[in-house]
Short mmCIF file of C-alpha atoms in Angstrom, two decimals:
data_model
loop_
_atom_site.label_atom_id
_atom_site.label_comp_id
_atom_site.label_asym_id
_atom_site.label_seq_id
_atom_site.Cartn_x
_atom_site.Cartn_y
_atom_site.Cartn_z
CA MET V 1 0.00 0.00 0.00
CA ALA V 2 1.36 3.43 -1.00
CA ALA V 3 2.36 5.75 1.79
CA ALA V 4 0.08 8.72 2.41
CA PHE V 5 1.32 12.01 0.96
CA SER V 6 2.83 14.43 3.45
CA PRO V 7 4.14 17.86 2.44
CA PRO V 8 7.81 18.75 2.99
CA MET V 9 8.83 20.72 6.06
CA GLY V 10 7.80 24.37 5.79
CA ALA V 11 5.38 23.78 2.92
CA SER V 12 1.69 24.53 3.08
CA PRO V 13 -0.65 21.51 3.17
CA THR V 14 -1.56 22.16 -0.48
CA SER V 15 1.98 22.70 -1.83
CA GLY V 16 2.51 20.75 -5.02
CA LEU V 17 -1.14 19.71 -5.35
CA THR V 18 -3.51 20.49 -8.17
CA LEU V 19 -6.74 22.26 -7.28
CA ALA V 20 -8.66 18.99 -7.68
CA GLU V 21 -6.21 17.17 -5.40
CA ALA V 22 -6.34 19.94 -2.80
CA LEU V 23 -10.14 19.84 -2.74
CA GLU V 24 -10.11 16.05 -2.43
CA GLN V 25 -7.65 16.38 0.46
CA ARG V 26 -10.03 18.81 2.19
CA GLU V 27 -12.90 16.38 1.61
CA ARG V 28 -11.01 13.48 3.17
CA ALA V 29 -10.06 15.66 6.14
CA GLY V 30 -13.66 16.76 6.65
CA ARG V 31 -12.58 20.41 6.35
CA PRO V 32 -14.26 21.82 3.27
CA VAL V 33 -13.64 25.36 2.07
CA ARG V 34 -16.59 27.27 3.55
CA VAL V 35 -18.26 29.76 1.22
CA GLY V 36 -20.40 32.72 2.16
CA LEU V 37 -22.57 33.72 -0.79
CA ILE V 38 -24.25 37.09 -1.22
CA GLY V 39 -27.23 36.91 -3.55
CA ALA V 40 -29.55 33.99 -4.32
CA GLY V 41 -30.85 35.03 -7.73
CA GLN V 42 -30.13 33.17 -10.95
CA MET V 43 -26.35 33.22 -10.51
CA GLY V 44 -26.44 32.57 -6.79
CA THR V 45 -28.75 29.59 -7.20
CA ASP V 46 -26.39 28.16 -9.83
CA ILE V 47 -23.50 28.46 -7.36
CA VAL V 48 -25.42 26.71 -4.58
CA VAL V 49 -26.23 23.82 -6.93
CA GLN V 50 -22.72 23.63 -8.41
CA ILE V 51 -20.91 23.59 -5.07
CA ALA V 52 -23.15 20.70 -4.00
CA GLN V 53 -21.55 18.68 -6.83
CA MET V 54 -17.98 19.36 -5.69
CA PRO V 55 -15.72 17.73 -3.08
CA GLY V 56 -13.92 19.76 -0.46
CA ILE V 57 -16.05 22.92 -0.69
CA ALA V 58 -19.43 23.78 0.79
CA ILE V 59 -21.87 26.66 1.08
CA ALA V 60 -21.94 27.74 4.71
CA ALA V 61 -24.33 30.69 4.47
CA VAL V 62 -26.21 32.78 1.92
CA ALA V 63 -27.50 36.33 2.32
CA ASP V 64 -30.42 37.61 0.25
CA ILE V 65 -33.10 40.24 0.75
CA ALA V 66 -35.58 37.35 0.38
CA PRO V 67 -34.13 34.48 2.47
CA GLU V 68 -36.85 32.13 1.26
CA ARG V 69 -35.01 32.15 -2.08
CA VAL V 70 -32.04 30.63 -0.26
CA VAL V 71 -34.30 27.88 1.05
CA GLN V 72 -35.47 27.19 -2.52
CA ALA V 73 -31.90 27.15 -3.86
CA ALA V 74 -30.80 24.75 -1.13
CA ALA V 75 -33.70 22.42 -1.91
CA LEU V 76 -32.78 22.48 -5.59
CA ALA V 77 -29.24 21.45 -4.62
CA GLY V 78 -30.58 18.53 -2.53
CA SER V 79 -29.90 20.26 0.77
CA ALA V 80 -31.83 22.34 3.28
CA ALA V 81 -31.51 25.82 4.76
CA ASP V 82 -32.37 27.45 8.07
CA ILE V 83 -33.24 31.14 8.20
CA VAL V 84 -31.03 32.67 10.90
CA SER V 85 -30.43 36.09 12.43
CA ASP V 86 -27.15 35.80 14.34
CA ALA V 87 -23.74 34.12 14.40
CA ALA V 88 -24.99 31.34 16.67
CA GLY V 89 -27.65 30.55 14.08
CA ILE V 90 -25.04 30.14 11.35
CA GLU V 91 -23.00 27.79 13.50
CA ALA V 92 -26.09 25.81 14.52
CA ALA V 93 -27.11 25.36 10.87
CA LEU V 94 -23.59 24.18 10.04
CA ARG V 95 -23.65 21.59 12.83
CA LYS V 96 -26.89 20.21 11.35
CA GLY V 97 -25.39 20.06 7.87
CA ARG V 98 -27.70 22.81 6.62
CA ILE V 99 -27.12 26.13 4.88
CA ALA V 100 -27.70 29.30 6.90
CA ALA V 101 -29.99 31.82 5.18
CA THR V 102 -30.00 35.44 6.30
CA THR V 103 -30.67 38.97 5.12
CA SER V 104 -27.39 40.26 6.59
CA LEU V 105 -24.25 40.35 4.48
CA ASP V 106 -22.27 41.64 7.48
CA LEU V 107 -23.31 38.60 9.50
CA ILE V 108 -21.85 36.30 6.85
CA CYS V 109 -18.71 38.36 6.23
CA ASN V 110 -17.90 38.37 9.94
CA SER V 111 -18.69 34.71 10.59
CA PRO V 112 -15.65 32.73 11.75
CA VAL V 113 -16.92 29.65 9.89
CA VAL V 114 -16.74 31.39 6.49
CA ASP V 115 -13.46 31.33 4.53
CA VAL V 116 -14.38 33.22 1.37
CA ILE V 117 -17.15 35.49 0.12
CA ILE V 118 -18.73 35.32 -3.35
CA ASP V 119 -20.63 38.40 -4.51
CA ALA V 120 -23.51 37.40 -6.82
CA THR V 121 -25.64 40.51 -6.37
CA GLY V 122 -25.34 41.84 -9.92
CA ASN V 123 -25.62 45.47 -8.74
CA PRO V 124 -22.61 47.85 -8.63
CA GLU V 125 -23.65 49.58 -5.39
CA ALA V 126 -24.40 46.28 -3.64
CA GLY V 127 -21.15 44.81 -4.96
CA SER V 128 -19.13 47.66 -3.52
CA ARG V 129 -20.66 47.10 -0.09
CA VAL V 130 -20.11 43.34 -0.24
CA ALA V 131 -16.46 43.68 -1.25
CA LEU V 132 -15.69 46.29 1.38
CA ALA V 133 -17.37 44.25 4.12
CA ALA V 134 -15.49 41.10 3.10
CA ILE V 135 -12.12 42.85 2.99
CA ALA V 136 -12.74 44.57 6.34
CA ALA V 137 -13.45 41.14 7.82
CA ARG V 138 -10.26 39.78 6.18
CA LYS V 139 -12.13 37.36 3.96
CA HIS V 140 -11.16 36.54 0.39
CA ILE V 141 -13.62 38.07 -2.08
CA VAL V 142 -14.74 36.59 -5.42
CA MET V 143 -16.49 39.22 -7.53
CA MET V 144 -19.06 38.16 -10.10
CA ASN V 145 -19.99 41.83 -10.19
CA VAL V 146 -17.94 43.02 -13.17
CA GLU V 147 -19.83 46.34 -13.19
CA ALA V 148 -18.44 47.13 -9.74
CA ASP V 149 -14.98 45.89 -10.71
CA ILE V 150 -14.62 48.26 -13.69
CA THR V 151 -15.68 51.17 -11.48
CA ILE V 152 -13.70 50.64 -8.27
CA GLY V 153 -11.81 47.37 -8.76
CA SER V 154 -8.32 48.90 -8.58
CA TYR V 155 -9.10 50.31 -5.14
CA LEU V 156 -10.70 47.07 -3.93
CA ALA V 157 -7.74 44.99 -5.12
CA ALA V 158 -5.33 47.34 -3.33
CA GLU V 159 -7.35 47.21 -0.11
CA ALA V 160 -7.52 43.40 -0.28
CA ALA V 161 -3.75 43.22 -0.69
CA LYS V 162 -3.29 45.45 2.38
CA ALA V 163 -5.60 43.15 4.35
CA GLY V 164 -3.70 40.05 3.21
CA VAL V 165 -6.66 38.56 1.34
CA VAL V 166 -7.38 37.69 -2.28
CA TYR V 167 -9.50 39.85 -4.58
CA THR V 168 -10.50 38.03 -7.74
CA LEU V 169 -13.03 38.12 -10.50
CA GLY V 170 -14.81 34.81 -10.87
CA ALA V 171 -13.72 32.05 -13.21
CA GLY V 172 -16.33 31.22 -15.83
CA ASP V 173 -17.22 34.72 -16.94
CA GLU V 174 -15.72 35.84 -20.27
CA PRO V 175 -13.10 38.15 -18.70
CA ALA V 176 -11.50 35.42 -16.59
CA ALA V 177 -11.84 32.90 -19.42
CA ALA V 178 -10.01 35.30 -21.74
CA MET V 179 -7.37 35.86 -19.06
CA GLU V 180 -6.55 32.14 -19.17
CA LEU V 181 -5.57 32.57 -22.82
CA ILE V 182 -3.78 35.87 -22.24
CA ASN V 183 -1.71 34.42 -19.39
CA PHE V 184 -0.94 31.32 -21.49
CA VAL V 185 0.38 33.41 -24.39
CA ARG V 186 2.27 35.86 -22.17
CA ALA V 187 3.90 33.02 -20.21
CA MET V 188 5.30 31.72 -23.51
CA GLY V 189 6.81 35.14 -24.13
CA TYR V 190 4.58 36.45 -26.92
CA PRO V 191 2.77 39.79 -27.04
CA VAL V 192 -1.02 39.76 -27.09
CA ILE V 193 -2.28 41.97 -29.89
CA ALA V 194 -5.98 41.71 -29.04
CA ALA V 195 -8.29 39.83 -26.69
CA GLY V 196 -12.03 39.55 -26.60
CA LYS V 197 -15.15 37.49 -27.06
CA GLY V 198 -17.94 36.56 -29.39
CA LYS V 199 -21.11 38.49 -28.57
CA ASN V 200 -23.81 36.08 -27.45
CA ASN V 201 -26.96 37.98 -28.42
CA PRO V 202 -28.08 40.18 -31.32
CA PHE V 203 -26.52 43.65 -31.02
CA ARG V 204 -29.48 46.04 -30.64
CA ILE V 205 -28.34 49.28 -29.07
CA ASP V 206 -31.88 50.59 -28.42
CA ALA V 207 -33.12 47.43 -26.66
CA VAL V 208 -35.35 47.99 -23.60
CA PRO V 209 -36.80 45.51 -21.08
CA ALA V 210 -40.42 45.85 -22.25
CA ASP V 211 -39.45 44.28 -25.58
CA TYR V 212 -37.76 41.26 -23.98
CA VAL V 213 -40.19 40.07 -21.31
CA GLU V 214 -41.23 36.93 -23.22
CA GLU V 215 -37.66 35.90 -24.09
CA ALA V 216 -36.42 36.62 -20.58
CA THR V 217 -39.24 34.54 -19.07
CA ARG V 218 -38.46 31.66 -21.42
CA ARG V 219 -34.77 31.81 -20.50
CA ASN V 220 -35.48 32.22 -16.75
CA MET V 221 -33.79 35.63 -16.76
CA ASN V 222 -34.58 39.10 -15.52
CA PRO V 223 -35.52 41.25 -18.59
CA ARG V 224 -33.14 43.99 -17.43
CA MET V 225 -30.27 41.53 -17.28
CA LEU V 226 -31.09 40.20 -20.74
CA VAL V 227 -31.17 43.73 -22.17
CA GLU V 228 -27.78 44.47 -20.62
CA PHE V 229 -26.46 41.72 -22.89
CA VAL V 230 -28.47 42.66 -25.98
CA ASP V 231 -27.73 46.41 -25.99
CA GLY V 232 -24.00 45.72 -25.71
CA SER V 233 -23.52 47.10 -22.21
CA LYS V 234 -22.31 43.77 -20.80
CA THR V 235 -19.85 43.32 -23.65
CA MET V 236 -18.44 46.79 -23.01
CA VAL V 237 -18.14 46.05 -19.28
CA GLU V 238 -16.47 42.68 -19.79
CA MET V 239 -13.95 43.96 -22.31
CA VAL V 240 -13.02 46.90 -20.07
CA ALA V 241 -12.47 44.45 -17.20
CA ILE V 242 -9.95 42.62 -19.39
CA ALA V 243 -8.36 45.92 -20.41
CA ASN V 244 -7.91 47.04 -16.80
CA ALA V 245 -6.35 43.71 -15.84
CA CYS V 246 -3.83 43.85 -18.71
CA GLY V 247 -3.24 47.53 -19.43
CA PHE V 248 -5.08 47.21 -22.74
CA VAL V 249 -7.47 49.77 -24.29
CA PRO V 250 -10.36 49.81 -26.77
CA ASP V 251 -8.76 50.67 -30.11
CA ILE V 252 -11.58 53.12 -30.84
CA PRO V 253 -14.46 54.35 -28.65
CA GLY V 254 -17.06 51.59 -28.56
CA MET V 255 -14.59 49.09 -30.10
CA HIS V 256 -14.80 47.78 -33.66
CA GLY V 257 -17.13 44.79 -33.13
CA PRO V 258 -16.71 43.37 -36.66
CA GLU V 259 -18.30 40.25 -38.07
CA ALA V 260 -15.01 38.39 -37.74
CA PRO V 261 -15.36 34.61 -38.23
CA ARG V 262 -13.69 32.21 -35.83
CA VAL V 263 -11.02 31.13 -38.35
CA GLU V 264 -10.16 34.72 -39.33
CA LEU V 265 -9.91 36.47 -35.97
CA GLN V 266 -6.18 37.05 -36.47
CA ASN V 267 -6.84 38.70 -39.85
CA TYR V 268 -9.24 41.25 -38.35
CA PHE V 269 -7.56 41.92 -35.02
CA CYS V 270 -4.11 42.86 -36.30
CA PRO V 271 -2.54 46.16 -37.43
CA LYS V 272 -4.03 48.10 -40.35
CA GLU V 273 -0.73 48.05 -42.20
CA GLU V 274 -0.94 44.26 -42.26
CA GLY V 275 -4.56 44.10 -43.43
CA GLY V 276 -6.38 44.31 -40.10
CA LEU V 277 -8.51 46.87 -38.27
CA LEU V 278 -6.21 48.00 -35.49
CA SER V 279 -4.32 51.25 -35.10
CA ARG V 280 -2.38 49.85 -32.13
CA LYS V 281 -1.49 46.63 -30.36
CA GLY V 282 -2.80 45.56 -26.96
CA VAL V 283 -6.53 46.10 -27.40
CA VAL V 284 -9.85 44.59 -26.37
CA ASP V 285 -12.66 43.98 -28.84
CA PHE V 286 -15.45 41.61 -29.81
CA THR V 287 -16.94 39.94 -32.86
CA VAL V 288 -20.60 39.56 -33.79
CA ALA V 289 -19.97 36.68 -36.20
CA LYS V 290 -21.81 33.45 -35.51
CA GLY V 291 -19.70 30.56 -34.29
CA VAL V 292 -17.47 32.52 -31.92
CA ALA V 293 -19.84 32.99 -28.96
CA PRO V 294 -19.90 31.70 -26.27
CA GLY V 295 -16.14 31.57 -26.71
CA VAL V 296 -13.28 33.97 -26.01
CA PHE V 297 -10.07 34.60 -27.90
CA CYS V 298 -6.72 36.29 -27.92
CA VAL V 299 -4.50 37.07 -30.88
CA ALA V 300 -0.74 36.64 -30.40
CA GLU V 301 2.21 37.85 -32.44
CA MET V 302 4.80 35.10 -33.06
CA ARG V 303 7.50 36.16 -35.52
CA HIS V 304 10.47 33.81 -35.10
CA PRO V 305 10.82 31.71 -38.29
CA ARG V 306 11.28 28.47 -36.35
CA VAL V 307 8.18 29.16 -34.25
CA ARG V 308 6.13 30.00 -37.35
CA GLU V 309 7.34 26.79 -38.99
CA ARG V 310 6.11 24.80 -36.01
CA MET V 311 2.77 26.66 -35.89
CA SER V 312 2.28 25.91 -39.57
CA ASP V 313 3.04 22.24 -38.98
CA LEU V 314 0.39 22.30 -36.24
CA HIS V 315 -2.18 23.68 -38.71
CA LEU V 316 -2.46 27.03 -36.94
CA GLY V 317 -1.64 29.15 -39.98
CA PRO V 318 1.31 31.01 -41.50
CA GLY V 319 1.45 33.85 -38.96
CA PRO V 320 2.85 36.12 -37.74
CA TYR V 321 -0.55 36.53 -36.00
CA TYR V 322 -2.31 33.55 -34.46
CA SER V 323 -5.63 33.31 -32.67
CA PHE V 324 -6.06 31.21 -29.54
CA PHE V 325 -9.63 30.28 -28.76
CA ARG V 326 -11.61 28.88 -25.85
CA PRO V 327 -14.99 27.78 -27.22
CA TYR V 328 -16.97 28.03 -23.98
CA HIS V 329 -17.31 29.75 -20.63
CA LEU V 330 -19.38 28.15 -17.91
CA THR V 331 -20.52 31.35 -16.16
CA SER V 332 -21.51 30.75 -12.54
CA LEU V 333 -20.65 27.04 -12.66
CA GLU V 334 -16.91 27.82 -12.69
CA VAL V 335 -17.01 30.51 -10.00
CA PRO V 336 -16.46 28.07 -7.08
CA LEU V 337 -13.04 27.29 -8.58
CA SER V 338 -11.99 30.89 -7.86
CA ALA V 339 -13.24 30.60 -4.27
CA ALA V 340 -11.29 27.38 -3.78
CA ALA V 341 -8.13 28.73 -5.41
CA ALA V 342 -8.21 31.85 -3.22
CA VAL V 343 -8.47 29.84 0.02
CA LEU V 344 -6.20 26.92 -0.86
CA PHE V 345 -3.48 28.68 -2.86
CA GLY V 346 -3.95 32.43 -2.27
CA LEU V 347 -4.53 32.69 -6.02
CA SER V 348 -6.43 35.38 -7.92
CA HIS V 349 -7.72 34.30 -11.31
CA MET V 350 -8.04 37.93 -12.38
CA ARG V 351 -7.74 41.38 -10.82
CA PRO V 352 -7.32 44.93 -12.15
CA LEU V 353 -4.02 46.77 -12.25
CA PRO V 354 -3.51 49.67 -9.81
CA VAL V 355 -4.05 52.25 -12.60
CA PRO V 356 -7.06 51.54 -14.87
CA SER V 357 -6.54 51.86 -18.63
CA ALA V 358 -10.17 51.88 -19.76
CA GLU V 359 -13.64 53.00 -18.71
CA VAL V 360 -17.25 52.26 -19.60
CA GLY V 361 -19.23 55.42 -20.20
CA CYS V 362 -22.94 55.85 -20.97
CA VAL V 363 -24.66 56.68 -24.27
CA ALA V 364 -28.26 57.90 -24.07
CA LYS V 365 -30.83 55.46 -25.48
CA ARG V 366 -33.38 58.26 -25.70
CA ASP V 367 -33.56 62.00 -25.15
CA LEU V 368 -32.96 62.77 -21.47
CA SER V 369 -34.47 65.80 -19.72
CA VAL V 370 -33.21 67.91 -16.84
CA GLY V 371 -34.47 66.57 -13.52
CA GLU V 372 -34.67 62.91 -14.57
CA THR V 373 -33.05 60.23 -12.43
CA LEU V 374 -31.10 57.63 -14.39
CA ASP V 375 -32.22 54.03 -14.09
CA ALA V 376 -30.14 50.84 -13.97
CA ILE V 377 -27.83 49.32 -16.59
CA GLY V 378 -29.96 47.40 -19.09
CA GLU V 379 -33.05 49.55 -18.65
CA TYR V 380 -34.33 52.54 -20.64
CA ALA V 381 -32.02 55.55 -20.27
CA TYR V 382 -28.53 54.54 -21.43
CA ARG V 383 -26.22 51.79 -22.66
CA GLY V 384 -22.58 51.09 -21.96
CA PHE V 385 -19.83 52.44 -24.22
CA ALA V 386 -16.17 51.41 -23.85
CA LEU V 387 -13.47 54.08 -23.94
CA SER V 388 -9.79 54.28 -23.18
CA ARG V 389 -9.23 56.02 -19.87
CA ALA V 390 -7.62 58.92 -21.71
CA ASP V 391 -10.70 59.32 -23.91
CA ALA V 392 -13.02 59.03 -20.93
CA GLN V 393 -11.12 61.75 -19.10
CA ALA V 394 -10.98 64.01 -22.15
CA ARG V 395 -14.73 63.65 -22.67
CA ASN V 396 -15.56 63.80 -18.94
CA ALA V 397 -17.57 60.59 -19.31
CA LEU V 398 -19.99 59.49 -16.59
CA PRO V 399 -18.76 56.04 -15.46
CA ILE V 400 -21.51 53.47 -15.95
CA GLY V 401 -21.05 52.13 -12.42
CA LEU V 402 -22.05 55.53 -11.05
CA ALA V 403 -25.00 56.10 -13.40
CA GLN V 404 -27.89 54.51 -11.52
CA GLY V 405 -29.55 57.17 -9.39
CA ALA V 406 -27.66 60.04 -11.05
CA SER V 407 -29.63 63.27 -11.62
CA VAL V 408 -29.74 64.73 -15.13
CA THR V 409 -28.61 68.36 -14.91
CA ARG V 410 -28.39 69.14 -18.63
CA ALA V 411 -30.49 67.80 -21.51
CA VAL V 412 -28.88 64.95 -23.46
CA ARG V 413 -29.94 63.84 -26.93
CA LYS V 414 -30.36 60.20 -27.90
CA GLY V 415 -27.01 58.77 -29.02
CA GLU V 416 -24.87 61.28 -27.12
CA LEU V 417 -22.28 60.32 -24.51
CA ILE V 418 -23.49 61.34 -21.04
CA THR V 419 -20.88 63.42 -19.23
CA LEU V 420 -20.39 64.33 -15.60
CA ALA V 421 -21.58 67.81 -16.59
CA ASP V 422 -24.85 66.26 -17.82
CA ALA V 423 -25.59 64.04 -14.81
CA THR V 424 -24.52 64.14 -11.17
CA PRO V 425 -24.01 60.80 -9.39
CA ASP V 426 -25.93 60.18 -6.17
CA GLN V 427 -23.43 61.24 -3.51
CA ARG V 428 -25.12 59.04 -0.90
CA LEU V 429 -23.95 55.86 -2.65
CA LYS V 430 -21.00 53.92 -1.26
CA ILE V 431 -19.66 53.24 -4.77
CA VAL V 432 -19.45 57.00 -5.41
CA GLU V 433 -17.44 57.45 -2.22
CA VAL V 434 -15.13 54.57 -3.11
CA ARG V 435 -14.68 55.88 -6.66
CA ARG V 436 -13.36 59.14 -5.19
CA ALA V 437 -10.94 57.13 -3.05
CA GLN V 438 -9.81 55.21 -6.14
CA GLU V 439 -9.20 58.42 -8.07
CA ALA V 440 -7.09 59.76 -5.20
CA MET V 441 -5.14 56.48 -5.09
CA VAL V 442 -4.53 56.52 -8.84
CA ALA V 443 -3.44 60.17 -8.71
CA ALA V 444 -0.96 59.32 -5.94
CA LEU V 445 0.45 56.60 -8.21
CA GLY V 446 0.98 59.17 -10.95
CA GLY V 447 -2.02 58.08 -13.01
CA GLY V 448 -3.88 61.39 -12.96
CA ILE V 449 -7.40 61.95 -11.76
CA GLN V 450 -10.69 62.10 -13.63
CA ALA V 451 -12.48 65.46 -13.62
#
């Protein structure tokens, strides 16, 4: 019989193990990674069900404004939940092998039985509060809230590092899936020319929820969330998240978004002087061609003759530009991998750089009048529009993560970029306060400050 594995002196218990092996080790030891989940909507329910399929990791507690949704999610996962109101309730539920359901995110973040927090709220303001509470409690934080990340992620990542915890975007979303390819290419020593995704839905910039109720119901989605995908806002947000993690920029405001087929990505996303669309290297973009979504891609430059000979032998083309492609992303089903990696290895799958390189602004979907209050992303007033940070600063763009609740102070015509002179963010929001702190941090790093 083989001897049991024991790590060398001074090594952590998971040194040298794969993630699967480390989770299996936790399962055998009866010490699963304990997850605190914030939000039990569509994504949160997926996470509850997915974690129930995995060894070595378990949902300890879930916070939602409607705790009965946690009970329903637990039942769907083949488990049960107790609605609790204090720390003792969480621990009692755990002893009974049940999930604790509560309305309090602070209760979960401060629970000693929770190792890592996953934010599945889908709202920038809520996401900012979840992340700050988790970091203050010295818990690792997995953000599914890309809208919050592109607005204040640099600050949150810096605060997490100070607290000695991991800040990470969740595996499974397109940004983290694209980062797998980017890191693969960079580790081999090649520059990434472009990175992006195939857009999943028809690109209809004037889409509004009222027109998508039937489809959203059929797909078990919130109409607002569906419209965020259809009107392009989500694509803009996701590509800016990649940009801010890599120092990339949109090549032009709004990106190109060509109908670039899967087998020709490298011919579109390469410099103009070599037949492509790009005026620079190191950009984010997307394609609307069928057959690319739900995948992600990156285009690498590989010029050495010997390397190009090998790539040709491997049927990857003549070069010097090559596309690397991941044909899927598993959304919320992959997110628990980020929670496990943070706890077991201190690993972030993706986080923004200290100085952002890109921004998502807002373009009016209709004429806006003085005195109006802007609604949420994916609703009726505006859509997302990706800009380099330099362009956003020059145009004084209203960041999309600060748009909800902003007051219109100057009339804006349909199709115009909404500026900070046109709409004033709600100063009562935590995300507005944190954005100011991020701008001060970036200025101190020599990155300037947005007007």
